[in-house]
């Protein structure tokens, strides 16, 4: 190959890839022409095939079971493949067939086991002794028939067992801490079984930054989740697999169909914005919510400086998803399915008795100083009398009951995987359907597809390709979920549920704050938002073995997102149920209206690296890696809108010729990231582990000159248990490890260093009746912003003991985030502009995490318990002495990020005398009466004002914890996982949280426990309306509530069918289970699910759901 | 050679692959292009070069007027409800808290009016500092555009000092250092506004030749704004020593507007507030609303449906009779409710038993197309609705969709400012009266001589007449809250129980005379910029 002109390559990158691939092809073609030379005695057929494959490239297909005991002698020199095979298979009951580059070996005779098994369907007694490698007997080990745990015995003190089974069945011998073994039951056999000590899960290979590594040799704080352990949990989104992972706070606020409401925080909240971890799927950046959990094999969470190799996006931790891949062997078909019923975990207890509601509202108004109540006594009397006569005029509506139903979720996944030694494949298909709990416009479907193909093209080259796709469609209520949730929470019992011919009942009673022509059912049923979301990731991975033990690895990814939505709002009508007056609910000027929106994002990434790894003198393992990544994100969107359709029947933009109201908008953004990185690692004698990484990242989000950031890390580990001086029969592994590194964050919006003048309809104005386009600057910008960085320190210890039954992991961590990118508040006098984003501030997160796992087996029982605890203390260290106050929240040195900043409530005024002498906020005493909240004057000056607020409470939980247990008995499995957080507070506001909030209703709690002279220490102050009794609803500690909780996240009971039954159906394994999610929650906070968006304020989000499901997992 | 067991040909291929990989690597190294330039926004530097962009920048300055915290949405109507004229039951933007005297320094309108005005000021400052960079505009165009921006900036400052007293005076394009500036003395701000208005009055045209320029300030607008400012400065709230020269300055400023000779009263009172009278000779400066999405006000829906600027019985009782006398002194004192009143009553207020939108008005909320349930009343000034059944498309005009312009400054106001200033100086002569109050009453529909003729030179009596005129002529236009403040009568008028049409009490309002004449500087601003402390009297740490 001629050395091509460099410029041409630069321009024609794709061409190079093609050339590269075609080069491989040529190599291939040539290899098939090779001749075979073999010289071996007493080798297995498989070894022969392997040798032929190596020399020729032919791939063999055969049944290894049939061939495994056959050994041959073979001697050929420069023979053709045909000749070689003929020699080998001579006198053996096998034939072969060459199909293109594949060779298929077929069995001729009936020497397979099946014939023998067919004649021996009778019970035999099998005896044996089980010992460890040192020859000591193993008492208490289990022997059971494969897939039939009912048929099981345990060994006695001498390690002896005896079991009666069908001849030919497979026996599984297992003992905790040892690798299980399988034997075939033969008549008159006396088994002498030696169990090898398992190297436990530490022997597992885990995916870490640009590398796989044995868990034992890790020096970083890394959590791994093996998805096969979650097979009976009805996980609808991948994020849910993270519950209970040490160091991870997962908060799922709301279970809206079609969306993953989870927020993931790893080891606290580092910074003031941009706290999401980086997620990569098979090495390419992807979104956690767009992969079907059934397609994931393992999840790795990098929590400390081990993430530093990901540089600029690593400071919030990195989550690595590995999708399932095929294994060589016969095709394996798996099918998983579950169906569940869903209901809201918490709904507010609103007053749905109309008479009580009206009386309470009147009382609240009088209590707030109003001199007349909204509802007259005549109206109340009429209502009471009418209720039994005409409930559509005199309703008692509970709008949660009316607008909600039981939801349903079903999920099905099928996967076929397998392969030969050279090619493996795995293809998965998934379907999920969720019918939400709103009566209509609340459903979602997900169709997912996942394929992974891997081929050893030559002995040096391995090519893998992956395609993951996700198509989601979902329907939402027309006005949007949070709006409609607010509307439902604003429903009053006096509003009529009349609905016929798309006309809905309103109310004949006037209520202030309402336009009195509303109906929550109407706003749920009428109109819709339809969404269609597609996300695809295709990736190509090349592994090539270069000379000098250097390996090349390249990953080329292309990810595309297409998100389309259509909103339709028809003209809606309500009718006064008493007078029959029909009203148009929404404006005829803007309805019926249609909005079509489409966003199109593409991300392409190139990642490649060279790795050199070599073991010297059996003791020194050296590893050197250089790599580079380049990623471009290109996002575009457009939207079209039109209104004023003739009627509600047509919903497309072209159904309206009138373009007066038409609007078209759109936008684009481009984001580039270039990286160079390296790792140097050295391990001595599997005892001393050292690693260092370096990464340089350049981002287009910063101005020229500030694009580049440097992120190094070092880490080390010491396997004490490998030392000669360390002698313990109890402790199998003891390791200490530590890491220090600098991690980056580019969490700043695109172009924020630019001083921009924005064109926006909000800046338009009309002159002489004509709308004129305007432009304005909306933000002050600072050009010299640079990378935000986190210095991360970690010390950890890993311990395995008692035959690896117990494993304990503990970590102490300290993270200091500095140069925090944050938009600074500036006084409005600076042009009313949004403040610039600056590198300002330092935040510390200190804490520890602790995980423990114990599993054991007693006869037919096996059981396990696990627990994890994470403590994080968040503290703002430096923000230049500023106080950043935003409503109820403050960011101040010495306190956690976004602490609450509130007036302190001192209980209630109990008498008029007390009020006369009291100070009130800003001195406004005029409306205060007994039962109103009393606030503290903190600085003892003449006023209670904004300077008298205190810093209290936290929006970040200090503790997150999880614990669980599982018990298996014979064929049954019972498992429960609990999870919770503590030391976190919420401040609920809005409809439902506050009484009669701008025309909304009230909860029964206010009826039961608000202040009165006879109930002076009530939970709630004197009943007032929120609108008129503002003095009680000043941001104060009175309304701050503890949102700590413990929740039974998951509980399940599973049953594995005995092999005797399963085999009759030609099934390898069949399991059925029932499970429940979120069935039990313990919390002081009762108004709403405590697992909510803590800083949201109002409660207008989709409820969390509890699910009761039935499922089955089957594999062939 | 590295591959000992392979044939030469293969070895070469491998070498080629190796070379290719190295190239591939170098490719990526060289292609790390991080340059990104936005294609949807302008850079501040080049933005002012073009004429269309610069015009858009000026339009953005005007757009600040549409903020619901200044003149947008139904702001004017809610402000009316902070006065003794009307009631805002749902505490929109906190206006009812102000009426009740229970407001705090983090109240929505208090926080946001401050920032909305400074948003406008920032845009104007940016334009004034940068428009000279233009490569396409002529000097004349630049001067005109600067003058418009300077007018708007003067208006925003006038608004600020009307409510907050001293504020930071910032006259340069926004920069971070402005964030630590403290409050400037009131007189310095007043002097600045006056000098600005004097200067631009010489630049701005008397009239625009094209109706496409309707909405832009004229020479008269600058002069009328100056008159309003000086009127406020001469009033008891600010002019605590009753310095006569201040009234003189106010009178002169108003007189100068009158002397321009371009303004006159619109012939009929009710139709002045309809689309047909937009940009009439009475309008000096107005907010241009049009019935397009987001570009209108919310007057119609507010008056028709929300009823959250509901006229109070106190306002209805304040209307004199058609002979120009209060009911107790009038020949018509025994008239039925709502009858024989000042003709402006029926042109301003929808009352029980009258016909509105084709229906007889009922206080119980059973009207189909509107509600007057809060007090029994609503305003119809500035509404497209009146007694007739509205056209089908107009029945439910929604938020920010009402197209009638709101007059910030109108000629009747200038006439009454002149009369007031003259009277405070003891110089309201019959001639002056006949040039000011009389034509306003005539236009209103009064015919009785007792209502039109000069009532004599008693300054107190004249003051009663002028204050009556201001309250009634401008009822529903949001003027009265500032009038009762500057006259220092709020402590009487806002310490009252407010009532519905049937006389039933709604709530008792309070007004703390030591605190409530000025709004506090918003607490969020004090938090961001401690140099703004101390706050106004009665608002904490002084």
PDB file of N, CA and C in Angstrom, chain A residues 9 13 26 30 371 460 510 513 515 544 581 583 628 630 672 676 700 755-757 762 764-766 768 771 775 825 827-829 922 924 941 943 945 947 949, chain B residues 3 9 13-14 25 27 29 33-35 42 44 56 66 89 101 104-105 115 118 178-179 181 214 288 292 305 368 373-374 505-506 515 525 527-528 533 540-541:
ATOM      1  N   UNK A   9      -6.514  11.702   3.399  1.00  0.00           N
ATOM      2  CA  UNK A   9      -7.064  10.870   4.477  1.00  0.00           C
ATOM      3  C   UNK A   9      -7.895  11.705   5.416  1.00  0.00           C
ATOM      4  N   UNK A  13     -12.225  10.365   5.700  1.00  0.00           N
ATOM      5  CA  UNK A  13     -12.115   9.437   6.800  1.00  0.00           C
ATOM      6  C   UNK A  13     -12.837   8.124   6.522  1.00  0.00           C
ATOM      7  N   UNK A  26      -9.164  -9.109   2.392  1.00  0.00           N
ATOM      8  CA  UNK A  26      -8.163  -9.749   1.541  1.00  0.00           C
ATOM      9  C   UNK A  26      -7.356 -10.763   2.338  1.00  0.00           C
ATOM     10  N   UNK A  30      -7.163 -15.007   1.573  1.00  0.00           N
ATOM     11  CA  UNK A  30      -5.922 -15.695   1.366  1.00  0.00           C
ATOM     12  C   UNK A  30      -5.753 -16.873   2.318  1.00  0.00           C
ATOM     13  N   UNK A 371     -64.972  39.221  55.464  1.00  0.00           N
ATOM     14  CA  UNK A 371     -66.168  39.480  56.244  1.00  0.00           C
ATOM     15  C   UNK A 371     -67.388  38.749  55.700  1.00  0.00           C
ATOM     16  N   UNK A 460      -5.867 -12.787  14.457  1.00  0.00           N
ATOM     17  CA  UNK A 460      -5.470 -11.507  15.033  1.00  0.00           C
ATOM     18  C   UNK A 460      -6.614 -10.508  15.128  1.00  0.00           C
ATOM     19  N   UNK A 510     -70.319  29.468  42.397  1.00  0.00           N
ATOM     20  CA  UNK A 510     -69.155  30.279  42.089  1.00  0.00           C
ATOM     21  C   UNK A 510     -68.112  30.102  43.197  1.00  0.00           C
ATOM     22  N   UNK A 513     -61.255  32.405  42.510  1.00  0.00           N
ATOM     23  CA  UNK A 513     -60.010  31.773  42.084  1.00  0.00           C
ATOM     24  C   UNK A 513     -60.219  30.802  40.951  1.00  0.00           C
ATOM     25  N   UNK A 515     -62.435  29.809  37.271  1.00  0.00           N
ATOM     26  CA  UNK A 515     -63.329  30.393  36.291  1.00  0.00           C
ATOM     27  C   UNK A 515     -64.631  29.607  36.243  1.00  0.00           C
ATOM     28  N   UNK A 544      -7.443  -5.753  17.249  1.00  0.00           N
ATOM     29  CA  UNK A 544      -6.437  -6.309  16.376  1.00  0.00           C
ATOM     30  C   UNK A 544      -5.148  -6.493  17.159  1.00  0.00           C
ATOM     31  N   UNK A 581     -76.379  26.184  30.912  1.00  0.00           N
ATOM     32  CA  UNK A 581     -75.584  27.092  30.079  1.00  0.00           C
ATOM     33  C   UNK A 581     -74.302  26.399  29.644  1.00  0.00           C
ATOM     34  N   UNK A 583     -70.571  26.547  27.932  1.00  0.00           N
ATOM     35  CA  UNK A 583     -69.504  27.526  27.748  1.00  0.00           C
ATOM     36  C   UNK A 583     -68.331  26.877  27.039  1.00  0.00           C
ATOM     37  N   UNK A 628      -7.392   7.757  22.218  1.00  0.00           N
ATOM     38  CA  UNK A 628      -7.949   9.055  21.866  1.00  0.00           C
ATOM     39  C   UNK A 628      -9.419   8.885  21.494  1.00  0.00           C
ATOM     40  N   UNK A 630     -12.970  11.106  20.079  1.00  0.00           N
ATOM     41  CA  UNK A 630     -13.496  12.332  19.488  1.00  0.00           C
ATOM     42  C   UNK A 630     -14.999  12.158  19.378  1.00  0.00           C
ATOM     43  N   UNK A 672     -18.648  19.602  20.600  1.00  0.00           N
ATOM     44  CA  UNK A 672     -17.558  18.693  20.231  1.00  0.00           C
ATOM     45  C   UNK A 672     -16.641  18.459  21.424  1.00  0.00           C
ATOM     46  N   UNK A 676      -7.459  12.813  24.694  1.00  0.00           N
ATOM     47  CA  UNK A 676      -6.292  11.923  24.603  1.00  0.00           C
ATOM     48  C   UNK A 676      -6.073  11.377  25.993  1.00  0.00           C
ATOM     49  N   UNK A 700     -15.709  22.127  23.021  1.00  0.00           N
ATOM     50  CA  UNK A 700     -16.141  23.323  22.292  1.00  0.00           C
ATOM     51  C   UNK A 700     -17.022  24.217  23.146  1.00  0.00           C
ATOM     52  N   UNK A 755     -21.219  36.176  23.998  1.00  0.00           N
ATOM     53  CA  UNK A 755     -22.172  37.249  24.272  1.00  0.00           C
ATOM     54  C   UNK A 755     -23.162  37.279  23.127  1.00  0.00           C
ATOM     55  N   UNK A 756     -24.353  36.861  23.414  1.00  0.00           N
ATOM     56  CA  UNK A 756     -25.311  36.693  22.335  1.00  0.00           C
ATOM     57  C   UNK A 756     -26.453  37.692  22.412  1.00  0.00           C
ATOM     58  N   UNK A 757     -26.954  38.027  21.255  1.00  0.00           N
ATOM     59  CA  UNK A 757     -28.188  38.789  21.177  1.00  0.00           C
ATOM     60  C   UNK A 757     -29.230  37.817  20.626  1.00  0.00           C
ATOM     61  N   UNK A 762     -40.781  37.040  22.380  1.00  0.00           N
ATOM     62  CA  UNK A 762     -40.978  37.791  23.625  1.00  0.00           C
ATOM     63  C   UNK A 762     -40.441  39.210  23.522  1.00  0.00           C
ATOM     64  N   UNK A 764     -40.794  41.001  20.762  1.00  0.00           N
ATOM     65  CA  UNK A 764     -41.533  41.698  19.709  1.00  0.00           C
ATOM     66  C   UNK A 764     -42.396  42.810  20.298  1.00  0.00           C
ATOM     67  N   UNK A 765     -42.747  43.729  19.431  1.00  0.00           N
ATOM     68  CA  UNK A 765     -43.635  44.808  19.842  1.00  0.00           C
ATOM     69  C   UNK A 765     -44.403  45.244  18.599  1.00  0.00           C
ATOM     70  N   UNK A 766     -45.579  45.811  18.830  1.00  0.00           N
ATOM     71  CA  UNK A 766     -46.320  46.235  17.651  1.00  0.00           C
ATOM     72  C   UNK A 766     -46.278  47.751  17.517  1.00  0.00           C
ATOM     73  N   UNK A 768     -48.090  50.675  15.242  1.00  0.00           N
ATOM     74  CA  UNK A 768     -49.160  50.934  14.284  1.00  0.00           C
ATOM     75  C   UNK A 768     -49.932  49.687  13.916  1.00  0.00           C
ATOM     76  N   UNK A 771     -47.060  43.689  14.151  1.00  0.00           N
ATOM     77  CA  UNK A 771     -46.057  43.090  15.022  1.00  0.00           C
ATOM     78  C   UNK A 771     -44.678  43.234  14.384  1.00  0.00           C
ATOM     79  N   UNK A 775     -35.202  41.987  19.373  1.00  0.00           N
ATOM     80  CA  UNK A 775     -34.060  41.199  19.830  1.00  0.00           C
ATOM     81  C   UNK A 775     -33.554  41.824  21.112  1.00  0.00           C
ATOM     82  N   UNK A 825     -25.992  34.732  40.352  1.00  0.00           N
ATOM     83  CA  UNK A 825     -27.088  35.692  40.407  1.00  0.00           C
ATOM     84  C   UNK A 825     -26.510  37.083  40.482  1.00  0.00           C
ATOM     85  N   UNK A 827     -27.676  41.339  40.721  1.00  0.00           N
ATOM     86  CA  UNK A 827     -28.847  42.169  40.998  1.00  0.00           C
ATOM     87  C   UNK A 827     -29.511  42.603  39.695  1.00  0.00           C
ATOM     88  N   UNK A 828     -30.813  42.775  39.743  1.00  0.00           N
ATOM     89  CA  UNK A 828     -31.555  43.136  38.539  1.00  0.00           C
ATOM     90  C   UNK A 828     -31.101  44.447  37.951  1.00  0.00           C
ATOM     91  N   UNK A 829     -30.489  45.300  38.760  1.00  0.00           N
ATOM     92  CA  UNK A 829     -30.080  46.612  38.252  1.00  0.00           C
ATOM     93  C   UNK A 829     -29.089  46.484  37.103  1.00  0.00           C
ATOM     94  N   UNK A 922     -42.269  41.858  59.015  1.00  0.00           N
ATOM     95  CA  UNK A 922     -42.395  43.216  58.488  1.00  0.00           C
ATOM     96  C   UNK A 922     -43.386  44.052  59.279  1.00  0.00           C
ATOM     97  N   UNK A 924     -46.336  43.551  60.071  1.00  0.00           N
ATOM     98  CA  UNK A 924     -47.736  43.533  59.663  1.00  0.00           C
ATOM     99  C   UNK A 924     -48.545  42.641  60.605  1.00  0.00           C
ATOM    100  N   UNK A 941     -33.646  42.520  66.500  1.00  0.00           N
ATOM    101  CA  UNK A 941     -33.780  43.929  66.186  1.00  0.00           C
ATOM    102  C   UNK A 941     -35.261  44.292  66.225  1.00  0.00           C
ATOM    103  N   UNK A 943     -37.424  44.455  63.910  1.00  0.00           N
ATOM    104  CA  UNK A 943     -38.304  43.877  62.897  1.00  0.00           C
ATOM    105  C   UNK A 943     -38.077  42.379  62.761  1.00  0.00           C
ATOM    106  N   UNK A 945     -37.679  40.396  59.627  1.00  0.00           N
ATOM    107  CA  UNK A 945     -37.597  40.583  58.182  1.00  0.00           C
ATOM    108  C   UNK A 945     -36.725  39.486  57.590  1.00  0.00           C
ATOM    109  N   UNK A 947     -33.843  39.105  57.172  1.00  0.00           N
ATOM    110  CA  UNK A 947     -32.594  38.807  57.874  1.00  0.00           C
ATOM    111  C   UNK A 947     -32.810  37.838  59.036  1.00  0.00           C
ATOM    112  N   UNK A 949     -34.226  34.884  58.826  1.00  0.00           N
ATOM    113  CA  UNK A 949     -34.403  33.498  58.409  1.00  0.00           C
ATOM    114  C   UNK A 949     -33.237  32.639  58.905  1.00  0.00           C
TER     115      UNK A 949
ATOM    116  N   UNK B   3       6.817 -11.466  12.373  1.00  0.00           N
ATOM    117  CA  UNK B   3       5.959 -12.651  12.299  1.00  0.00           C
ATOM    118  C   UNK B   3       6.762 -13.790  11.687  1.00  0.00           C
ATOM    119  N   UNK B   9       3.904 -12.507   2.039  1.00  0.00           N
ATOM    120  CA  UNK B   9       2.782 -11.726   1.518  1.00  0.00           C
ATOM    121  C   UNK B   9       1.884 -11.249   2.650  1.00  0.00           C
ATOM    122  N   UNK B  13       0.840  -7.475   4.246  1.00  0.00           N
ATOM    123  CA  UNK B  13      -0.538  -6.996   4.479  1.00  0.00           C
ATOM    124  C   UNK B  13      -0.671  -6.463   5.902  1.00  0.00           C
ATOM    125  N   UNK B  14      -0.130  -7.240   6.809  1.00  0.00           N
ATOM    126  CA  UNK B  14      -0.240  -6.845   8.203  1.00  0.00           C
ATOM    127  C   UNK B  14       0.461  -5.516   8.443  1.00  0.00           C
ATOM    128  N   UNK B  25      -5.071   6.952  13.400  1.00  0.00           N
ATOM    129  CA  UNK B  25      -4.861   7.664  14.654  1.00  0.00           C
ATOM    130  C   UNK B  25      -4.506   9.111  14.391  1.00  0.00           C
ATOM    131  N   UNK B  27      -5.163  10.816  11.974  1.00  0.00           N
ATOM    132  CA  UNK B  27      -6.338  11.485  11.433  1.00  0.00           C
ATOM    133  C   UNK B  27      -7.158  12.111  12.550  1.00  0.00           C
ATOM    134  N   UNK B  29      -6.219  12.731  15.554  1.00  0.00           N
ATOM    135  CA  UNK B  29      -5.466  13.770  16.235  1.00  0.00           C
ATOM    136  C   UNK B  29      -5.611  15.098  15.504  1.00  0.00           C
ATOM    137  N   UNK B  33     -11.162  19.319  15.725  1.00  0.00           N
ATOM    138  CA  UNK B  33     -11.578  20.685  15.492  1.00  0.00           C
ATOM    139  C   UNK B  33     -12.673  21.013  16.498  1.00  0.00           C
ATOM    140  N   UNK B  34     -12.436  21.999  17.330  1.00  0.00           N
ATOM    141  CA  UNK B  34     -13.405  22.295  18.391  1.00  0.00           C
ATOM    142  C   UNK B  34     -14.161  23.592  18.120  1.00  0.00           C
ATOM    143  N   UNK B  35     -13.995  24.091  16.924  1.00  0.00           N
ATOM    144  CA  UNK B  35     -14.621  25.370  16.599  1.00  0.00           C
ATOM    145  C   UNK B  35     -16.132  25.176  16.403  1.00  0.00           C
ATOM    146  N   UNK B  42     -27.083  36.272  17.456  1.00  0.00           N
ATOM    147  CA  UNK B  42     -26.068  37.219  16.994  1.00  0.00           C
ATOM    148  C   UNK B  42     -25.012  37.403  18.058  1.00  0.00           C
ATOM    149  N   UNK B  44     -22.824  39.928  20.143  1.00  0.00           N
ATOM    150  CA  UNK B  44     -23.093  41.309  20.569  1.00  0.00           C
ATOM    151  C   UNK B  44     -22.291  42.337  19.789  1.00  0.00           C
ATOM    152  N   UNK B  56     -34.346  45.932  15.439  1.00  0.00           N
ATOM    153  CA  UNK B  56     -34.883  44.874  16.303  1.00  0.00           C
ATOM    154  C   UNK B  56     -34.441  45.101  17.742  1.00  0.00           C
ATOM    155  N   UNK B  66     -44.244  45.568  27.723  1.00  0.00           N
ATOM    156  CA  UNK B  66     -45.321  44.576  27.730  1.00  0.00           C
ATOM    157  C   UNK B  66     -45.259  43.641  28.937  1.00  0.00           C
ATOM    158  N   UNK B  89     -59.517  39.981  44.419  1.00  0.00           N
ATOM    159  CA  UNK B  89     -59.734  38.923  45.416  1.00  0.00           C
ATOM    160  C   UNK B  89     -58.641  37.871  45.419  1.00  0.00           C
ATOM    161  N   UNK B 101     -52.252  46.071  53.097  1.00  0.00           N
ATOM    162  CA  UNK B 101     -51.137  46.467  53.953  1.00  0.00           C
ATOM    163  C   UNK B 101     -50.419  45.288  54.565  1.00  0.00           C
ATOM    164  N   UNK B 104     -45.055  42.089  51.829  1.00  0.00           N
ATOM    165  CA  UNK B 104     -43.685  41.949  52.314  1.00  0.00           C
ATOM    166  C   UNK B 104     -42.741  42.303  51.170  1.00  0.00           C
ATOM    167  N   UNK B 105     -41.462  42.399  51.480  1.00  0.00           N
ATOM    168  CA  UNK B 105     -40.523  42.879  50.468  1.00  0.00           C
ATOM    169  C   UNK B 105     -40.147  41.798  49.461  1.00  0.00           C
ATOM    170  N   UNK B 115     -37.299  44.571  38.664  1.00  0.00           N
ATOM    171  CA  UNK B 115     -36.438  43.946  37.652  1.00  0.00           C
ATOM    172  C   UNK B 115     -36.962  44.187  36.246  1.00  0.00           C
ATOM    173  N   UNK B 118     -35.662  47.573  35.234  1.00  0.00           N
ATOM    174  CA  UNK B 118     -34.225  47.531  34.935  1.00  0.00           C
ATOM    175  C   UNK B 118     -33.922  46.713  33.685  1.00  0.00           C
ATOM    176  N   UNK B 178     -21.762  47.004  37.673  1.00  0.00           N
ATOM    177  CA  UNK B 178     -22.941  47.781  38.084  1.00  0.00           C
ATOM    178  C   UNK B 178     -23.671  47.110  39.243  1.00  0.00           C
ATOM    179  N   UNK B 179     -23.352  45.841  39.470  1.00  0.00           N
ATOM    180  CA  UNK B 179     -24.081  45.076  40.483  1.00  0.00           C
ATOM    181  C   UNK B 179     -23.827  45.513  41.908  1.00  0.00           C
ATOM    182  N   UNK B 181     -23.501  48.828  42.798  1.00  0.00           N
ATOM    183  CA  UNK B 181     -23.859  50.240  42.990  1.00  0.00           C
ATOM    184  C   UNK B 181     -25.005  50.381  43.980  1.00  0.00           C
ATOM    185  N   UNK B 214     -46.818  54.657  14.866  1.00  0.00           N
ATOM    186  CA  UNK B 214     -47.663  54.796  16.051  1.00  0.00           C
ATOM    187  C   UNK B 214     -47.097  53.932  17.178  1.00  0.00           C
ATOM    188  N   UNK B 288     -48.895  49.760  22.725  1.00  0.00           N
ATOM    189  CA  UNK B 288     -49.597  49.264  21.543  1.00  0.00           C
ATOM    190  C   UNK B 288     -49.901  47.779  21.696  1.00  0.00           C
ATOM    191  N   UNK B 292     -53.128  39.508  18.793  1.00  0.00           N
ATOM    192  CA  UNK B 292     -52.375  38.358  18.299  1.00  0.00           C
ATOM    193  C   UNK B 292     -51.786  37.663  19.517  1.00  0.00           C
ATOM    194  N   UNK B 305     -64.321  37.794  33.005  1.00  0.00           N
ATOM    195  CA  UNK B 305     -64.352  36.486  33.647  1.00  0.00           C
ATOM    196  C   UNK B 305     -63.700  36.474  35.026  1.00  0.00           C
ATOM    197  N   UNK B 368     -74.232  34.316  32.080  1.00  0.00           N
ATOM    198  CA  UNK B 368     -73.626  33.262  31.272  1.00  0.00           C
ATOM    199  C   UNK B 368     -72.230  33.646  30.801  1.00  0.00           C
ATOM    200  N   UNK B 373     -69.274  38.752  40.417  1.00  0.00           N
ATOM    201  CA  UNK B 373     -69.624  38.235  41.734  1.00  0.00           C
ATOM    202  C   UNK B 373     -68.794  38.818  42.868  1.00  0.00           C
ATOM    203  N   UNK B 374     -67.612  39.361  42.550  1.00  0.00           N
ATOM    204  CA  UNK B 374     -66.766  39.825  43.654  1.00  0.00           C
ATOM    205  C   UNK B 374     -67.363  41.008  44.397  1.00  0.00           C
ATOM    206  N   UNK B 505     -69.732  43.868  53.774  1.00  0.00           N
ATOM    207  CA  UNK B 505     -68.301  44.100  53.924  1.00  0.00           C
ATOM    208  C   UNK B 505     -67.513  42.928  53.343  1.00  0.00           C
ATOM    209  N   UNK B 506     -66.391  43.248  52.689  1.00  0.00           N
ATOM    210  CA  UNK B 506     -65.527  42.188  52.180  1.00  0.00           C
ATOM    211  C   UNK B 506     -64.370  41.967  53.139  1.00  0.00           C
ATOM    212  N   UNK B 515     -44.887  53.560  56.803  1.00  0.00           N
ATOM    213  CA  UNK B 515     -44.165  52.560  56.033  1.00  0.00           C
ATOM    214  C   UNK B 515     -44.654  52.448  54.594  1.00  0.00           C
ATOM    215  N   UNK B 525     -33.129  41.744  45.984  1.00  0.00           N
ATOM    216  CA  UNK B 525     -32.112  42.684  45.523  1.00  0.00           C
ATOM    217  C   UNK B 525     -31.142  43.032  46.650  1.00  0.00           C
ATOM    218  N   UNK B 527     -30.371  41.066  48.988  1.00  0.00           N
ATOM    219  CA  UNK B 527     -29.530  39.882  49.168  1.00  0.00           C
ATOM    220  C   UNK B 527     -28.405  39.868  48.133  1.00  0.00           C
ATOM    221  N   UNK B 528     -28.748  40.250  46.901  1.00  0.00           N
ATOM    222  CA  UNK B 528     -27.733  40.233  45.842  1.00  0.00           C
ATOM    223  C   UNK B 528     -26.756  41.394  45.967  1.00  0.00           C
ATOM    224  N   UNK B 533     -28.845  48.576  50.820  1.00  0.00           N
ATOM    225  CA  UNK B 533     -29.338  48.881  52.158  1.00  0.00           C
ATOM    226  C   UNK B 533     -28.906  50.295  52.537  1.00  0.00           C
ATOM    227  N   UNK B 540     -37.345  47.179  57.894  1.00  0.00           N
ATOM    228  CA  UNK B 540     -36.222  46.439  58.435  1.00  0.00           C
ATOM    229  C   UNK B 540     -35.012  47.315  58.599  1.00  0.00           C
ATOM    230  N   UNK B 541     -33.892  46.664  58.783  1.00  0.00           N
ATOM    231  CA  UNK B 541     -32.618  47.298  59.133  1.00  0.00           C
ATOM    232  C   UNK B 541     -32.423  48.645  58.457  1.00  0.00           C
TER     233      UNK B 541
END
